[in-house]
Amino acid sequence: MLVLLAAYATVAASIPWWERRLGRAVWAVAALVPLATVVWAGTRAAGVLDGGSYEESLRWAPSLGLTIDLRLDALSLLMLWVVAGVGALVLLYCRYYVEHDAGPLAALLLAFAGAMIGLVLADNLFVLYVFWELTTVASFLLIAGPGKRAEQRRAARQALLVTAAGGLAMLLGFIMLGQAAGTYRVSAILADPPRGGAVSAAVVLVLAGAFTKSAQMPLHGWLPAAMVAPTPVSAFLHAAAMVKAGVYLIARLAPALADVTPWRPMVLGVGLATMVVAAWRALRETDLKLLLAYGTVSELGLLTALLGAGTRTAALAGVVMLLAHAAFKSALFLSVGIVDHHTGTRDIRELSGLGRRLPVLFGVTALATASMAGLPPLVGFLGKEAALDAFLHGTELSGHQQLTVVLVCGSTLTVAFAARFLHGAFGGPPKGRAARSARSPEAGFVAPVAVLSGAGLVLGVAYPGTAALTTAYADAYPPGAGGPYELSLWHGFTPVLGLSALSLVAGALIHALRRRSAAVNRLPRLTDVQHAYDRAVEGVDRLAVALTRHTQVGSLPVYLTVLLTTVVAVPGAALVAAAPSLGAPPLWRYSLEPVLAVVMLAAAAAVVAARHRLTAILLTGAVGYGAAGLFLVRGAPDLALTQFLVETTTLVVVVLVLRRMPARFDPGRRSVPGRVLRGAVAVGVGAVVTCFALAAASARTAPVISPGYLRRAAETGALNVVDAIIVDFRALDTLGEISVVLVSAVGVGSLIRFRDRDAVRGTDEEPPTRFPTTHWDEPRQTWLPGAGERPGGERSVLLEVAIRLLFPSILVLSVFLLFSGHYRPGGGFSGGLVAGLAFVLRYLVGGQADLGAAVRLRPVAVAGTGLVIAAVTALAPLTVGGAPLDSRLVTWHLPLLGEVKWATSLFLDVGVYLLVVGVVLKLLSAVGVSLGEAGAAAAREEEGSVR
């Protein structure tokens, strides 16, 4: 199963490559993966339908309980066939429907299918949630498409907001449910269902998430709005896959939670109300896709009620209707796509006589419509009869007679809108431009529709096979008072048969009267949920604007003051209330510590009085260098080296940024009250942090962890315990931290470059003039890179040549620090910073042109390669049965060199090294667009401020 999920991800990622070589035939390549899924599921069907299951587990962090648990049982097998089978047919259909840019759509459809497969196979609540949200993100991208149409962007945003909000509520429910059960394994929860007040609250939250995903009223508005997406997307997501996630979750948890107090009232009330109201709305629609969309909402309501009822017959009816709905609704959406593709319209007021013009399409569409209406011998009839029997004879359900009446009303309206759809799309005599322009579609275009429609007929006629597939799940419930219900096309002349016939006759009558009577045709309007959503979004936008106007004032000092005041007030108040003992730590251990402390305090105090930005930055750097000195005095050379390098790199980058700003602080913003307030906040933060550190140290009860690190460092092959902690003991932290660093650097660089582009586009000023040559050491020939980037007076040939001579040596030093980190101070981070500083020197003496000559790779490529190496190093142990981020000590016996020992965690250090170098290069490329122009611009700005 893990290999199956990996196949979806791999093929989806490679689709653009296949498209460049195969063109539109790429759809066949994409369809191979879901077809393989169908075959694979078939090979496991016998064991699963006999009551067995297949399980796989990937232990990610066992000590934290982080595992990927997958399980194939009867319900997931059925969903697997639905998702993969319909997905394969939709992908083959796209070969004829999609004319341009097939790659992105094929990749997204395949990625969505993989996420859906992971969702139905998940046996862990957290894993299920992850795949749940992956389907949400994929559906957002599929609905939005290329993002060129405003209505598609709006619909995608609505679907994302509604379903993601429901997903967050569901996640909270999962946590409460898992805590109450003592496990997050779904199979374990089903085997030993928890009870209690927390479970009741969890049920409400979980059902809220399921209702949003399966478009239950009043949260259904996103599904009709999503009909702006391409028809294949609607056929797959909104008929067979995404909208089935909610009803699948209900079906999965119902055997354990159906008896919990709020479960049945919620699923029965919401489900049946949705069925009737949405079917009524479908009778008003003139757009074929919108008609089917409201029909889908109606049928999802029925599935919610059946699969959540908690009885065997209802569960059997639910899974049969789930199969039937996936087949007939996907077929109907695809047939609408063909009609729209060949006529240019989906409006039933403009369509007429297509049944005669397109007889094959009409035939297969009529077959699917008959299954939707519940006509024998189709599978829709089997599910409809089982549903009526479940409610009519379901004495376990409170008010089962009233439920039966509502079900018959909903079935009647379903027959009516089914007849409206078929007649509106294909009925009447041929007339109008749409009918005359229609041409017969290719056989391959109609084939997926025919297969899906034929599946409804086969599943109905061969009902013993359908029963074998569906009863394996339904048998998880008690058989009921009257014995287990059996699927059959003929149960005799029973009340259920009479109710089924009544719904057919009444539905046909409603359709006939609606066509002939204007009074009946003017159906009363119901509350427009879309209007309510729009008003809610508009209100939130207005509230956001009002809050932003008062809180986002555009002043960094104000933001920092608010944040730091909160730090002082909240944790500080808790500290004062607890009044812990701060202990009696020694003031210092070495005589040099007070000297460094005085230097740091003096520099920090001087920052407050500084008038020039450069002076303030240098004083701030002095505080950092003083901290590095303290590390060194305390016997932490690794920390000291890292602090020195970070402080130096930060200082250079900030100075480059200052070239774009005035040299002096704005006197108007340095009022005495403001300075006093900021000083008080700074002192308060320092006092709170100091007291917290002292309180935490004095409150220690467990032994310190450092002896354990020192004792076990030899297991990693490291003599330097700091490096062992970074790349072995806390390697997961390192991987997360370097990922954050890369994302932050890319974000900052992109924002700066974006602002620079806007500044260039929005100004008509001439580029700054070059200053005349006035210095004796100024180069007279442009033989070095970057000679035209800055005024010549800012360059020195002596310095440039010296830096070029030192540059290789600095790089060698950085590599030495990288590989020596396991044995002495150094490591990937320190080595990367040293290499970054080498490139900083090249940039300072030669500008971007010289930097480009020194490294010809894009900064993002360098940093990305480092992250990929680190990630591969983390996952590589899985291939040999180990745990992620596990490292091994390797010993080589080499000629001449003798015994050489090295640890596999060295590759993680290499990844950190490359990422740090790439981040430094990215920052240089962002903040240093042109040294000369930046300096001239800063000079002009300073001159203007003085005037």
Tab-separated table of N, CA and C in Angstrom, residues 625 642-656 832-834 836-837 840 916 920 923-924:
chain	number	residue	atom	x	y	z
A	625	TYR	N	29.231	39.829	19.574
A	625	TYR	CA	30.601	39.360	19.719
A	625	TYR	C	30.946	39.118	21.191
A	642	THR	N	30.289	29.582	15.930
A	642	THR	CA	29.029	29.832	15.225
A	642	THR	C	28.526	31.242	15.481
A	643	GLN	N	28.624	31.700	16.742
A	643	GLN	CA	28.156	33.048	17.075
A	643	GLN	C	28.975	34.105	16.341
A	644	PHE	N	30.279	33.945	16.305
A	644	PHE	CA	31.129	34.892	15.571
A	644	PHE	C	30.728	34.949	14.094
A	645	LEU	N	30.552	33.785	13.485
A	645	LEU	CA	30.243	33.731	12.060
A	645	LEU	C	28.855	34.291	11.759
A	646	VAL	N	27.883	33.922	12.574
A	646	VAL	CA	26.527	34.437	12.368
A	646	VAL	C	26.503	35.947	12.547
A	647	GLU	N	27.176	36.428	13.576
A	647	GLU	CA	27.176	37.863	13.828
A	647	GLU	C	27.837	38.609	12.680
A	648	THR	N	28.924	38.068	12.161
A	648	THR	CA	29.618	38.726	11.055
A	648	THR	C	28.753	38.735	9.800
A	649	THR	N	28.176	37.591	9.486
A	649	THR	CA	27.323	37.519	8.290
A	649	THR	C	26.131	38.450	8.414
A	650	THR	N	25.496	38.444	9.576
A	650	THR	CA	24.341	39.319	9.789
A	650	THR	C	24.738	40.779	9.672
A	651	LEU	N	25.880	41.102	10.228
A	651	LEU	CA	26.347	42.490	10.181
A	651	LEU	C	26.543	42.950	8.736
A	652	VAL	N	27.150	42.102	7.911
A	652	VAL	CA	27.389	42.475	6.517
A	652	VAL	C	26.069	42.645	5.778
A	653	VAL	N	25.161	41.710	5.952
A	653	VAL	CA	23.889	41.782	5.239
A	653	VAL	C	23.102	43.019	5.669
A	654	VAL	N	23.092	43.304	6.979
A	654	VAL	CA	22.350	44.473	7.455
A	654	VAL	C	22.975	45.758	6.939
A	655	VAL	N	24.295	45.809	6.890
A	655	VAL	CA	24.954	47.004	6.346
A	655	VAL	C	24.586	47.203	4.884
A	656	LEU	N	24.508	46.123	4.119
A	656	LEU	CA	24.078	46.235	2.731
A	656	LEU	C	22.655	46.766	2.632
A	832	GLY	N	29.530	26.284	6.265
A	832	GLY	CA	28.706	27.029	5.317
A	832	GLY	C	28.793	28.521	5.523
A	833	LEU	N	28.843	28.943	6.782
A	833	LEU	CA	28.966	30.380	7.048
A	833	LEU	C	30.316	30.918	6.590
A	834	VAL	N	31.387	30.140	6.793
A	834	VAL	CA	32.704	30.584	6.321
A	834	VAL	C	32.701	30.703	4.802
A	836	GLY	N	30.103	31.204	2.974
A	836	GLY	CA	29.257	32.353	2.662
A	836	GLY	C	30.003	33.657	2.809
A	837	LEU	N	30.838	33.760	3.838
A	837	LEU	CA	31.621	34.981	4.018
A	837	LEU	C	32.641	35.148	2.894
A	840	VAL	N	30.748	36.690	0.296
A	840	VAL	CA	30.470	38.075	0.676
A	840	VAL	C	31.653	38.965	0.315
A	916	VAL	N	23.237	26.554	3.763
A	916	VAL	CA	23.689	27.826	4.331
A	916	VAL	C	24.362	28.677	3.254
A	920	VAL	N	22.995	32.402	1.964
A	920	VAL	CA	23.823	33.609	1.934
A	920	VAL	C	23.847	34.204	0.523
A	923	LEU	N	20.556	35.939	-0.156
A	923	LEU	CA	20.462	37.235	0.509
A	923	LEU	C	21.312	38.282	-0.210
A	924	LEU	N	22.488	37.887	-0.669
A	924	LEU	CA	23.329	38.829	-1.409
A	924	LEU	C	22.665	39.265	-2.709
